[in-house]
Short mmCIF file of C-alpha atoms in Angstrom, two decimals:
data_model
loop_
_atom_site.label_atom_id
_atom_site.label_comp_id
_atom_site.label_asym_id
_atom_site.label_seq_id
_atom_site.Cartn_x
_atom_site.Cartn_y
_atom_site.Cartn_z
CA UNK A 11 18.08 16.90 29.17
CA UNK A 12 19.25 20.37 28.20
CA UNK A 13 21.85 18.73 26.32
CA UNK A 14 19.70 16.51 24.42
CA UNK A 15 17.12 19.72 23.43
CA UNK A 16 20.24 21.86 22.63
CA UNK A 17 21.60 18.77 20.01
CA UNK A 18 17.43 18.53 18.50
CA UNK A 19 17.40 22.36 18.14
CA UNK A 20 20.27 22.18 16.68
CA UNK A 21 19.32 19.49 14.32
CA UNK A 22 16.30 21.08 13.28
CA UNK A 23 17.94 24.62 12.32
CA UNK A 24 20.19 22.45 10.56
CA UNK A 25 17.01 20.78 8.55
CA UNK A 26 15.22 23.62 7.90
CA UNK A 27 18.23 25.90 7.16
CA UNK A 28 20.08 23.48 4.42
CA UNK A 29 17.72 23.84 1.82
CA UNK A 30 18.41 26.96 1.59
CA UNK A 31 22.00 26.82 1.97
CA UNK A 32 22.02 23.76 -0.89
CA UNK A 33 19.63 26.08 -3.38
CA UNK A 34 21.58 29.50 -3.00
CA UNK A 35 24.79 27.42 -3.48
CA UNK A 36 23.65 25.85 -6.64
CA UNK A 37 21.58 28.68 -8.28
CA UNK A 38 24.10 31.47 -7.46
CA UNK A 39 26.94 31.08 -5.32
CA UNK A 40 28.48 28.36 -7.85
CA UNK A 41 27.31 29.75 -10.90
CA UNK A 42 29.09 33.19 -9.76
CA UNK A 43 32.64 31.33 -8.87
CA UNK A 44 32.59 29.52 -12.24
CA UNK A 45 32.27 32.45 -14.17
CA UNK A 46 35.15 33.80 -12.33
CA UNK A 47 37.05 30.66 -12.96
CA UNK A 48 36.38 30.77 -17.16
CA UNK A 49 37.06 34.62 -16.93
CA UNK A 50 40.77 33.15 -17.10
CA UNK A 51 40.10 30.40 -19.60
CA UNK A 52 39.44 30.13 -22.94
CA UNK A 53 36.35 27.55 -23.14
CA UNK A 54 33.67 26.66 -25.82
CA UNK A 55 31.38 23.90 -24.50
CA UNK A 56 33.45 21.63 -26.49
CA UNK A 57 37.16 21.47 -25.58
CA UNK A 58 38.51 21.77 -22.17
CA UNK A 59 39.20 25.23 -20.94
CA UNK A 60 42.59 26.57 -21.65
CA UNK A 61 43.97 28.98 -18.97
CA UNK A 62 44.81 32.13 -21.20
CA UNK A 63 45.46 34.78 -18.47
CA UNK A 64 44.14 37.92 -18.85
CA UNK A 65 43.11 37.90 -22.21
CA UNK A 66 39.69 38.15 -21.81
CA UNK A 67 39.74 41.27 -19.78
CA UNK A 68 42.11 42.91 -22.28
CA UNK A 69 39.65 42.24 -24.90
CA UNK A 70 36.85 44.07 -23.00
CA UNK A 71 38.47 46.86 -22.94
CA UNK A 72 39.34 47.15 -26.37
CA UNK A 73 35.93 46.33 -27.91
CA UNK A 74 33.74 48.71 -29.47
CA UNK A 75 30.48 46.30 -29.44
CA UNK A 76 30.85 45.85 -25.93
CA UNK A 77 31.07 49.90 -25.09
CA UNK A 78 28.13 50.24 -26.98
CA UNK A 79 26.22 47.71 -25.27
CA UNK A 80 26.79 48.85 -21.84
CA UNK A 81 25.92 52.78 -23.26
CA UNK A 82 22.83 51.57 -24.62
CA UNK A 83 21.83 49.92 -21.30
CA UNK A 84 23.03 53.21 -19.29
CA UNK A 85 20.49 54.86 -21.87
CA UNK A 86 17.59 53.00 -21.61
CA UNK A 87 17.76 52.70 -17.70
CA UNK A 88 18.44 56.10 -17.23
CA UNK A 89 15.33 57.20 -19.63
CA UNK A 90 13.13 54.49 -17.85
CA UNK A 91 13.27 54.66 -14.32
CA UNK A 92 12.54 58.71 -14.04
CA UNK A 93 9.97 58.16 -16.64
CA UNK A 94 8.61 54.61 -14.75
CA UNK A 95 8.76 56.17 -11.53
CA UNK A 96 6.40 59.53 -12.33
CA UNK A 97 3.65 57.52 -14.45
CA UNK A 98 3.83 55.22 -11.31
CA UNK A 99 3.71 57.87 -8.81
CA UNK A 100 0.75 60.14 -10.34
CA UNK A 101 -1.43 56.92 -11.05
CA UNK A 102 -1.02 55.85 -7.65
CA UNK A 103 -2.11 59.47 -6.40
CA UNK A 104 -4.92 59.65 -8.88
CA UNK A 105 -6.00 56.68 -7.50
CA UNK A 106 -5.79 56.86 -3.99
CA UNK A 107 -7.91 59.86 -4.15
CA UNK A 108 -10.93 58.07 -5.74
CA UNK A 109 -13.73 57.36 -3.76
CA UNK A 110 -15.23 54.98 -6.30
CA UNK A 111 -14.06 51.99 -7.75
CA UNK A 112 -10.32 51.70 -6.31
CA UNK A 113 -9.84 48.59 -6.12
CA UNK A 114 -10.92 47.87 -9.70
CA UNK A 115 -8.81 50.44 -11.17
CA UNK A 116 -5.97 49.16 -8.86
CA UNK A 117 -6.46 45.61 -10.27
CA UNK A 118 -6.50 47.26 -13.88
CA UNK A 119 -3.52 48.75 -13.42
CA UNK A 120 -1.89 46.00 -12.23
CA UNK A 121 -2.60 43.89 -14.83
CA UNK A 122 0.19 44.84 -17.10
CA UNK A 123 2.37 44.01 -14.84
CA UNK A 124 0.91 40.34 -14.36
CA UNK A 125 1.90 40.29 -18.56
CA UNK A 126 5.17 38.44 -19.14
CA UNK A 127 7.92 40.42 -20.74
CA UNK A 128 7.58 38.12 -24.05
CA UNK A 129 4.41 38.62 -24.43
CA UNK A 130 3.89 42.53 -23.80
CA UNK A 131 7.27 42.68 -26.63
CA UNK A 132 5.16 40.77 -29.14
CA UNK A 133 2.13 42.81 -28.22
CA UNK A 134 4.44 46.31 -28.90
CA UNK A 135 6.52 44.80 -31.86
CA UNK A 136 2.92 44.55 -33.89
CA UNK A 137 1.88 48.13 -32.74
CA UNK A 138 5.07 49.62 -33.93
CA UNK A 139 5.08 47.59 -37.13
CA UNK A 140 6.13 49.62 -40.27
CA UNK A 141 3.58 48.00 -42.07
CA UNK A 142 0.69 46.63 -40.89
CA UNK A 143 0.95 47.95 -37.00
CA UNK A 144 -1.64 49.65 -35.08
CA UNK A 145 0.08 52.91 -34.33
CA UNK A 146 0.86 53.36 -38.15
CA UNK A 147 -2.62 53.00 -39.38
CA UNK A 148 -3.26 55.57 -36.39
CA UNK A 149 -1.23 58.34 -38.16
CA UNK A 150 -2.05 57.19 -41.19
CA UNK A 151 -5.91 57.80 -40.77
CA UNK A 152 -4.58 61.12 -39.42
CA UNK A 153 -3.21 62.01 -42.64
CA UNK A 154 0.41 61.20 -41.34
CA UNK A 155 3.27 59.02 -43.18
CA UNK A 156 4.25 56.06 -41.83
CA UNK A 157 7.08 55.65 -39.17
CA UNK A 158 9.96 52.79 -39.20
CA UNK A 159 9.76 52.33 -35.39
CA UNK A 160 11.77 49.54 -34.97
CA UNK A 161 14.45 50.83 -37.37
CA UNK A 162 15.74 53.77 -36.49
CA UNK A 163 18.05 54.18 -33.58
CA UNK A 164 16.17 56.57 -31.39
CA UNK A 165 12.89 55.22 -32.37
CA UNK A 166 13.52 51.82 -31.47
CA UNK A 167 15.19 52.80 -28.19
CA UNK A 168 12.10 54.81 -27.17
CA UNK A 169 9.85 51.79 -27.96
CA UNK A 170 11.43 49.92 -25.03
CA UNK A 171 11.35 52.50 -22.67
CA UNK A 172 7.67 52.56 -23.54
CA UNK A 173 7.58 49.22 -22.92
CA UNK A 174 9.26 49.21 -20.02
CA UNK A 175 6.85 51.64 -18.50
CA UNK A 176 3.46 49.80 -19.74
CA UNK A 177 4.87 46.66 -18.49
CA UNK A 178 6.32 48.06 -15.13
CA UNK A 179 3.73 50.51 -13.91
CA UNK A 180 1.68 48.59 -12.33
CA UNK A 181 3.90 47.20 -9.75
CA UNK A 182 5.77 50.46 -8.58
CA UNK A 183 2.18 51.87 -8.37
CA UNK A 184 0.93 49.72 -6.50
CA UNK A 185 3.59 50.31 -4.12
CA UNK A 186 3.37 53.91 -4.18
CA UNK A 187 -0.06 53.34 -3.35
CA UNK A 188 1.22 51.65 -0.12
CA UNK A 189 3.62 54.34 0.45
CA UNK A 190 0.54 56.81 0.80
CA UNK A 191 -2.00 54.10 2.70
CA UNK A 192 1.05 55.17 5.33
CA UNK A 193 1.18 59.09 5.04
CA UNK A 194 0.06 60.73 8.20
CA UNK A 195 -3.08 62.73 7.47
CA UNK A 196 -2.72 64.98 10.23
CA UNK A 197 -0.06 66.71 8.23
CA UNK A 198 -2.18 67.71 5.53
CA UNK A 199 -4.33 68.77 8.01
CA UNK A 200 -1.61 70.97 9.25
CA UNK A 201 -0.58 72.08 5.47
CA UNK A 202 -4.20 73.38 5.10
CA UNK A 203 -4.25 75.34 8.19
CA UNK A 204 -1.15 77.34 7.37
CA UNK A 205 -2.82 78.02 3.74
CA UNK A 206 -0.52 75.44 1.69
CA UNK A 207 -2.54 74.36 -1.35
CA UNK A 208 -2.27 71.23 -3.43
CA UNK A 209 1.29 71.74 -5.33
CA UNK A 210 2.61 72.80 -1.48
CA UNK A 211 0.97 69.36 -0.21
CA UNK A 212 2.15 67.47 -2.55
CA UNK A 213 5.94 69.04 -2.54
CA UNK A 214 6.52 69.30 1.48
CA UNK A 215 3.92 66.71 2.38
CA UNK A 216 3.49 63.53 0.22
CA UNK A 217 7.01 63.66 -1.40
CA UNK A 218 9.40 63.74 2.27
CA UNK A 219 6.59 60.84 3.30
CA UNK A 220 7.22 58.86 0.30
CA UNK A 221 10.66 59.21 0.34
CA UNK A 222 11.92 55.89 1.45
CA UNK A 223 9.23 54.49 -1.20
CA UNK A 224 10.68 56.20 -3.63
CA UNK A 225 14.44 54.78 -3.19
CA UNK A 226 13.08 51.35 -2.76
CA UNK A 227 11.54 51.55 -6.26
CA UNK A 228 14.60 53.65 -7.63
CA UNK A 229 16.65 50.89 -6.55
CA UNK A 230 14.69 47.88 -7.55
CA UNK A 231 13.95 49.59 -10.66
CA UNK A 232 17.55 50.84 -11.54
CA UNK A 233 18.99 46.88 -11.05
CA UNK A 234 16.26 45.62 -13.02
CA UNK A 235 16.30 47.77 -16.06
CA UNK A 236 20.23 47.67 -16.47
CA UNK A 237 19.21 43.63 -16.74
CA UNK A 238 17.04 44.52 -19.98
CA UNK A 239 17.33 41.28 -22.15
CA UNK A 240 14.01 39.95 -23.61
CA UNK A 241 12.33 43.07 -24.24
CA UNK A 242 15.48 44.18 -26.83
CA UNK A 243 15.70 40.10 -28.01
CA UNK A 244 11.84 40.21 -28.93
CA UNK A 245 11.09 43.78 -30.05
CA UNK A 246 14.93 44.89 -31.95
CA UNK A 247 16.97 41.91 -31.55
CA UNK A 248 19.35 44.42 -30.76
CA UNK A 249 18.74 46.11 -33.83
CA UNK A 250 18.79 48.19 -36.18
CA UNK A 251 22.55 47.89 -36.37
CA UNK A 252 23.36 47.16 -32.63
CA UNK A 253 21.67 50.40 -31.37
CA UNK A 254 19.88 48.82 -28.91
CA UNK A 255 21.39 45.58 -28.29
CA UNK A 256 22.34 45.64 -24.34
CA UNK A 257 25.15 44.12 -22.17
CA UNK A 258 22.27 40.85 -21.28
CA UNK A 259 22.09 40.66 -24.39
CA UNK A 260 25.69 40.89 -25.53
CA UNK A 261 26.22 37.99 -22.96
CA UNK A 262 23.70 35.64 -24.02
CA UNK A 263 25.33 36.21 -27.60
CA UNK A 264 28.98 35.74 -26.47
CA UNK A 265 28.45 33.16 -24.12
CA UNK A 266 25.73 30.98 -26.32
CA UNK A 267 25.44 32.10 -30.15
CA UNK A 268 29.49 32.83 -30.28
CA UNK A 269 30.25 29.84 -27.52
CA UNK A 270 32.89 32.22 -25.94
CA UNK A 271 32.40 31.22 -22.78
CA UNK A 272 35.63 33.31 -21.10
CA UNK A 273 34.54 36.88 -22.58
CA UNK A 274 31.20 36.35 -21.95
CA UNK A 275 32.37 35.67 -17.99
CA UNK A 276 34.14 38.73 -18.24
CA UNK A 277 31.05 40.81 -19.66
CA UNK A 278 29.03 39.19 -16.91
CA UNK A 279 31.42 40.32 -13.91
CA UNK A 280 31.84 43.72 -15.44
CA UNK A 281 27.99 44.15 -15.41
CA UNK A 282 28.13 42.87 -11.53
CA UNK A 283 30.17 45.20 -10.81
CA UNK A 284 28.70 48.24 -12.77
CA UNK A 285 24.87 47.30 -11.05
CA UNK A 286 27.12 46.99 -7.44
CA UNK A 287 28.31 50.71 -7.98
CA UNK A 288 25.37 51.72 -9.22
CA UNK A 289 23.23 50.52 -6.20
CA UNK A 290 26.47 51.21 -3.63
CA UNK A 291 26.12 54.95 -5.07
CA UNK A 292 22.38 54.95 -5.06
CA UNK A 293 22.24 53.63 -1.09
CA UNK A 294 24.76 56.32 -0.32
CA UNK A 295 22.78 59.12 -1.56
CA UNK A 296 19.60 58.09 -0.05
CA UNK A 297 21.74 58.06 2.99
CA UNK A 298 23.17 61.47 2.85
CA UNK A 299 19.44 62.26 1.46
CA UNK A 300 17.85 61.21 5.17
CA UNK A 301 20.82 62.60 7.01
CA UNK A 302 22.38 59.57 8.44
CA UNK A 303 25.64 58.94 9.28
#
């Protein structure tokens, strides 16, 4: 009998646990071996793939495009996240100390995020228009000239980063706002007694309570902003003159528009590994931050 219920649980892990196993083997496990395979290979959808060594790595490291890509997506994360994080963080405080009408202006907030990327790029790309956009005919009424957002360098990169924070500040505030639900009020209580006001609270309270919130969204936000791709296809197209094309997008060009399947493998490792580093250095620090081992 206890062999027969050992072989049925058994089965049933199996059952339940192969779906899984079949999905995460199709979707990424198989996906990530091939592109290690045709990082080797020369390949173009059409002809078989000719084993060329490591040409395709030497090539990374002697194109310009490519440097420039991964700089502008070290840019824009690095401007984002900080920038993400605070709007997120003093929302979620501003909030939480409502008394009326949280949950409403919760749900509000959270709203943008609910927006797809697409659409919140075609939203921004007819605000910043040169022409006809909203944010023009602002300044103009004010008696200012009109900008070319989307066609300057510095311009355009800022308009993403704004993007990125209207579209993303809804989530990480909303879990900021769960990061305070969890503070322990009895140290504020404490704060107050020894005469710390509201900047003291807020610095040697809320902050070392919030801390493991804060690397969470760091982390989540860091790995998804170095992935930038539809908000740069939609707003720039990588434009004006590659200043804000990304590595995604670099990729997606190589790999589809160019049909060089082998560099754009290599492009995709080298932005694995760059996003592994980055977390691996980011998990360290929040280590060394709590004072573990």
């Amino acid at each position: 009998m206890k062999k027969k219920k050992l072989s049925s649980d058994r089965i049933f892990a199996a059952s339940v646990m192969l779906p899984a196993i079949i999905f995460l083997g199709t979707v990424f496990y198989y996906p990530f071996f091939k592109n290690i395979y045709f990082m080797f290979h020369k390949y173009n959808y059409v002809s078989k793939p000719q084993f060329v060594g490591l040409d395709n790595i030497k090539q990374l490291f002697g194109d310009a495009s490519a440097a420039r890509a991964f700089m502008n997506t070290f840019q824009i994360t690095v401007i984002s996240v900080p920038l993400v994080l605070f709007v997120s963080l003093v929302l979620a405080i501003s909030v939480f100390n409502v008394r009326f009408g949280k949950n409403f202006l919760k749900s509000a907030f959270f709203t943008t995020y609910l927006v797809p990327s697409v659409v919140a790029s075609v939203i921004f790309k007819l605000m910043f228009g040169t022409e006809l956009g909203f944010v023009n005919s602002v300044l103009g009424g004010m008696g200012i000239g009109k900008i070319a957002w989307l066609s300057k360098p510095l311009l355009a990169k800022l308009c993403i980063v704004i993007v990125h924070i209207w579209n993303g500040t809804g989530y990480y505030m909303l879990i900021f706002f769960a990061g305070l639900s969890n503070v322990d009020f009895q140290l504020y209580e404490a704060a107050r007694v020894d005469g710390a006001g509201t900047i003291s609270q807020f610095f040697h309270v809320t902050l070392p309570q919030l801390k493991p919130t804060i690397i969470f969204s760091a982390l989540y936000a860091t790995i998804s902003y170095l992935k930038t791709y539809v908000i740069v296809q939609v707003l720039t197209e990588g434009g004006p003159y590659g200043a804000t094309e990304t590595a995604i997008k670099l990729i997606f060009d190589q790999g589809f528009t160019s049909r060089n399947v082998g560099y754009a493998s290599v492009l995709a490792i080298a932005l694995f590994l760059i996003i592994l580093g980055v977390t691996g250095i980011q998990m360290a620090a929040s280590k060394r931050m709590s004072g573990e081992d």
